[in-house]
Amino acid sequence: MGIINTTPDSFSDGGTLYRGERLDLDRALARARQLCEQGASILDVGGESTRPGAAPVSAQQEQDRVLPLVERIAAELDVIISVDTSSPALMRAAAAAGAGLINDVRALGVDGALAAAAASGLPVCLMHMQGQPGTMQQAPVYQDVVTEVRDYLASRVAACEAAGIARGKLLLDPGFGFGKTVAHNFQLLQRLPELAQEGLPLLAGLSRKSMIGKLLGRDVEQRLPASLALALLAAQRGAAIIRVHDVLETMDVLAMWTAMTEWEQQ
Ligand SMILES: Nc1nc2[nH]c(SCC(=O)O)nc2c(=O)[nH]1
């Protein structure tokens, strides 16, 4: 899963897709095309910066950023378009515009989101977040982070089924960095197989995250090697979809792991 941030302040693309105040659609589409050529099978288009400390964005502003790009990608590229949003209105609009996956860091918790996702008929990635982006990293506390994340995701799966979303349309994501300390993130990575016991595909998003910065003191631009290592560790522990900024490099790392696995099976 390749990431396309349409936010001006996205910590990783730093608004590189902007020309002044506006998203440059041609530039964003070129980036989308490049990610597909590098091997992405899903593109995750987000309009709300949910990095730690981020300020909330209006639903209209988010929609203005995301929808035109979803339409362009749907018209010009053969790829699954994931819309990274918690907004019910944007879920509905993006589905109508050609999106093929709803990726909600709030696990359809916003009023109206369950109904919107059910009406869209799209698969949904349910992610765990403790608190909200603006404050979630101030003092994350759990009794046992893995059990609590697993129980939360199980409860959201039940809510989806009650809303008419078939279990087979659901993906689970522990939400690395969303209200977690470095220790919490590594406990979740270590025990990822316990989340897989739900029998649903797992999505992992570790790319360039601040856990790397905290552990290694690396700025965002220097986080590729650690992001590749974390992608491999997540794949080895059962992640079926890896959400990354650097698709080409990640595909090469996963190709080595796949080749090794095939040799071991001979
Ligand atoms: N499903 C899913 N969606 C995401 N959206 C972001 S935005 C913050 C960032 O890229 O650091 N992270 C994730 C993630 O980990 N999982």
Short mmCIF file of N, CA and C in Angstrom, two decimals, residues 114-181:
data_model
loop_
_atom_site.label_atom_id
_atom_site.label_comp_id
_atom_site.label_asym_id
_atom_site.label_seq_id
_atom_site.Cartn_x
_atom_site.Cartn_y
_atom_site.Cartn_z
N LEU A 114 -20.36 4.00 10.39
CA LEU A 114 -20.76 2.59 10.15
C LEU A 114 -21.78 2.52 9.01
N ALA A 115 -22.77 3.40 9.06
CA ALA A 115 -23.82 3.39 8.02
C ALA A 115 -23.22 3.74 6.65
N ALA A 116 -22.31 4.71 6.65
CA ALA A 116 -21.70 5.13 5.38
C ALA A 116 -20.87 4.00 4.78
N ALA A 117 -20.10 3.34 5.64
CA ALA A 117 -19.26 2.23 5.16
C ALA A 117 -20.15 1.08 4.67
N ALA A 118 -21.20 0.78 5.42
CA ALA A 118 -22.10 -0.30 5.01
C ALA A 118 -22.74 0.04 3.66
N ALA A 119 -23.16 1.29 3.51
CA ALA A 119 -23.83 1.71 2.26
C ALA A 119 -22.87 1.66 1.08
N SER A 120 -21.59 1.89 1.36
CA SER A 120 -20.60 1.93 0.26
C SER A 120 -20.35 0.52 -0.29
N GLY A 121 -20.54 -0.50 0.58
CA GLY A 121 -20.26 -1.87 0.15
C GLY A 121 -18.76 -2.16 0.05
N LEU A 122 -17.94 -1.20 0.46
CA LEU A 122 -16.48 -1.36 0.33
C LEU A 122 -15.88 -2.12 1.51
N PRO A 123 -14.73 -2.76 1.29
CA PRO A 123 -13.97 -3.31 2.41
C PRO A 123 -13.47 -2.16 3.28
N VAL A 124 -13.24 -2.48 4.55
CA VAL A 124 -12.86 -1.45 5.53
C VAL A 124 -11.67 -1.92 6.36
N CYS A 125 -10.68 -1.03 6.51
CA CYS A 125 -9.59 -1.30 7.45
C CYS A 125 -9.92 -0.61 8.76
N LEU A 126 -10.00 -1.41 9.84
CA LEU A 126 -10.31 -0.89 11.18
C LEU A 126 -9.00 -0.74 11.94
N MET A 127 -8.68 0.46 12.34
CA MET A 127 -7.40 0.68 13.04
C MET A 127 -7.64 1.11 14.48
N HIS A 128 -6.72 0.71 15.37
CA HIS A 128 -6.82 1.14 16.78
C HIS A 128 -6.05 2.43 16.98
N MET A 129 -6.67 3.36 17.66
CA MET A 129 -6.00 4.61 18.09
C MET A 129 -6.46 4.89 19.51
N GLN A 130 -5.52 5.23 20.39
CA GLN A 130 -5.92 5.63 21.76
C GLN A 130 -5.94 7.16 21.78
N GLY A 131 -7.09 7.75 22.05
CA GLY A 131 -7.20 9.20 22.09
C GLY A 131 -7.33 9.78 20.69
N GLN A 132 -6.87 11.02 20.52
CA GLN A 132 -6.96 11.71 19.22
C GLN A 132 -5.56 12.21 18.83
N PRO A 133 -5.30 12.39 17.51
CA PRO A 133 -3.95 12.76 17.07
C PRO A 133 -3.31 13.92 17.82
N GLY A 134 -4.12 14.90 18.20
CA GLY A 134 -3.55 16.08 18.85
C GLY A 134 -2.87 15.77 20.18
N THR A 135 -3.38 14.74 20.89
CA THR A 135 -2.87 14.51 22.25
C THR A 135 -2.47 13.05 22.52
N MET A 136 -2.61 12.20 21.53
CA MET A 136 -2.50 10.75 21.78
C MET A 136 -1.12 10.30 22.25
N GLN A 137 -0.10 11.11 21.96
CA GLN A 137 1.25 10.66 22.33
C GLN A 137 1.73 11.25 23.65
N GLN A 138 0.85 11.99 24.31
CA GLN A 138 1.31 12.65 25.55
C GLN A 138 1.60 11.63 26.64
N ALA A 139 0.72 10.70 26.90
CA ALA A 139 1.00 9.71 27.96
C ALA A 139 0.21 8.44 27.71
N PRO A 140 0.52 7.69 26.65
CA PRO A 140 -0.23 6.47 26.38
C PRO A 140 -0.02 5.44 27.50
N VAL A 141 -1.10 4.86 28.00
CA VAL A 141 -1.02 3.87 29.09
C VAL A 141 -1.95 2.71 28.76
N TYR A 142 -1.46 1.48 28.98
CA TYR A 142 -2.30 0.28 28.82
C TYR A 142 -1.98 -0.70 29.95
N GLN A 143 -2.93 -1.58 30.26
CA GLN A 143 -2.63 -2.71 31.14
C GLN A 143 -1.77 -3.69 30.33
N ASP A 144 -2.30 -4.11 29.18
CA ASP A 144 -1.56 -4.96 28.24
C ASP A 144 -1.97 -4.49 26.85
N VAL A 145 -1.08 -3.77 26.19
CA VAL A 145 -1.46 -3.10 24.94
C VAL A 145 -1.99 -4.09 23.90
N VAL A 146 -1.41 -5.28 23.84
CA VAL A 146 -1.84 -6.20 22.77
C VAL A 146 -3.26 -6.70 23.03
N THR A 147 -3.51 -7.08 24.29
CA THR A 147 -4.86 -7.57 24.62
C THR A 147 -5.90 -6.47 24.42
N GLU A 148 -5.55 -5.24 24.84
CA GLU A 148 -6.51 -4.15 24.73
C GLU A 148 -6.78 -3.79 23.26
N VAL A 149 -5.72 -3.78 22.46
CA VAL A 149 -5.91 -3.48 21.03
C VAL A 149 -6.73 -4.59 20.38
N ARG A 150 -6.40 -5.83 20.74
CA ARG A 150 -7.14 -6.96 20.15
C ARG A 150 -8.61 -6.90 20.55
N ASP A 151 -8.89 -6.63 21.82
CA ASP A 151 -10.28 -6.58 22.28
C ASP A 151 -11.03 -5.43 21.60
N TYR A 152 -10.33 -4.29 21.47
CA TYR A 152 -10.97 -3.13 20.82
C TYR A 152 -11.32 -3.48 19.38
N LEU A 153 -10.38 -4.05 18.64
CA LEU A 153 -10.63 -4.37 17.24
C LEU A 153 -11.76 -5.41 17.11
N ALA A 154 -11.78 -6.37 18.05
CA ALA A 154 -12.87 -7.37 18.03
C ALA A 154 -14.22 -6.69 18.24
N SER A 155 -14.23 -5.68 19.11
CA SER A 155 -15.50 -4.97 19.37
C SER A 155 -15.93 -4.18 18.12
N ARG A 156 -14.96 -3.64 17.40
CA ARG A 156 -15.30 -2.88 16.18
C ARG A 156 -15.76 -3.83 15.07
N VAL A 157 -15.19 -5.01 15.02
CA VAL A 157 -15.65 -6.01 14.05
C VAL A 157 -17.11 -6.35 14.33
N ALA A 158 -17.43 -6.54 15.64
CA ALA A 158 -18.82 -6.85 16.01
C ALA A 158 -19.76 -5.70 15.62
N ALA A 159 -19.30 -4.47 15.82
CA ALA A 159 -20.13 -3.31 15.46
C ALA A 159 -20.36 -3.27 13.95
N CYS A 160 -19.31 -3.62 13.20
CA CYS A 160 -19.46 -3.64 11.73
C CYS A 160 -20.46 -4.71 11.30
N GLU A 161 -20.33 -5.89 11.91
CA GLU A 161 -21.26 -6.97 11.52
C GLU A 161 -22.69 -6.58 11.87
N ALA A 162 -22.86 -5.94 13.02
CA ALA A 162 -24.21 -5.50 13.43
C ALA A 162 -24.75 -4.44 12.46
N ALA A 163 -23.84 -3.70 11.82
CA ALA A 163 -24.26 -2.64 10.87
C ALA A 163 -24.43 -3.21 9.46
N GLY A 164 -24.22 -4.53 9.31
CA GLY A 164 -24.41 -5.13 7.99
C GLY A 164 -23.17 -5.17 7.12
N ILE A 165 -22.02 -4.95 7.72
CA ILE A 165 -20.76 -5.07 6.96
C ILE A 165 -20.22 -6.49 7.20
N ALA A 166 -20.13 -7.28 6.14
CA ALA A 166 -19.72 -8.67 6.30
C ALA A 166 -18.30 -8.75 6.84
N ARG A 167 -18.06 -9.73 7.71
CA ARG A 167 -16.74 -9.92 8.32
C ARG A 167 -15.67 -10.04 7.25
N GLY A 168 -16.02 -10.67 6.13
CA GLY A 168 -15.04 -10.89 5.05
C GLY A 168 -14.58 -9.60 4.39
N LYS A 169 -15.21 -8.46 4.71
CA LYS A 169 -14.80 -7.18 4.12
C LYS A 169 -13.86 -6.40 5.04
N LEU A 170 -13.49 -7.02 6.16
CA LEU A 170 -12.76 -6.25 7.19
C LEU A 170 -11.28 -6.59 7.25
N LEU A 171 -10.49 -5.56 7.51
CA LEU A 171 -9.04 -5.67 7.75
C LEU A 171 -8.79 -5.09 9.14
N LEU A 172 -7.76 -5.58 9.83
CA LEU A 172 -7.43 -5.06 11.16
C LEU A 172 -6.04 -4.43 11.15
N ASP A 173 -5.89 -3.39 11.98
CA ASP A 173 -4.62 -2.67 12.04
C ASP A 173 -4.39 -2.19 13.46
N PRO A 174 -3.24 -2.54 14.08
CA PRO A 174 -3.00 -2.13 15.47
C PRO A 174 -2.75 -0.63 15.65
N GLY A 175 -2.51 0.07 14.56
CA GLY A 175 -2.30 1.52 14.66
C GLY A 175 -0.98 1.88 15.33
N PHE A 176 0.11 1.44 14.72
CA PHE A 176 1.44 1.77 15.28
C PHE A 176 1.59 3.29 15.39
N GLY A 177 1.99 3.73 16.57
CA GLY A 177 2.22 5.17 16.76
C GLY A 177 0.99 5.97 17.10
N PHE A 178 -0.15 5.35 17.14
CA PHE A 178 -1.40 6.09 17.44
C PHE A 178 -1.78 5.87 18.91
N GLY A 179 -1.10 6.65 19.77
CA GLY A 179 -1.33 6.48 21.22
C GLY A 179 -0.55 5.30 21.75
N LYS A 180 0.69 5.20 21.34
CA LYS A 180 1.57 4.10 21.78
C LYS A 180 2.99 4.64 22.02
N THR A 181 3.61 4.12 23.08
CA THR A 181 5.04 4.42 23.28
C THR A 181 5.84 3.49 22.35
#
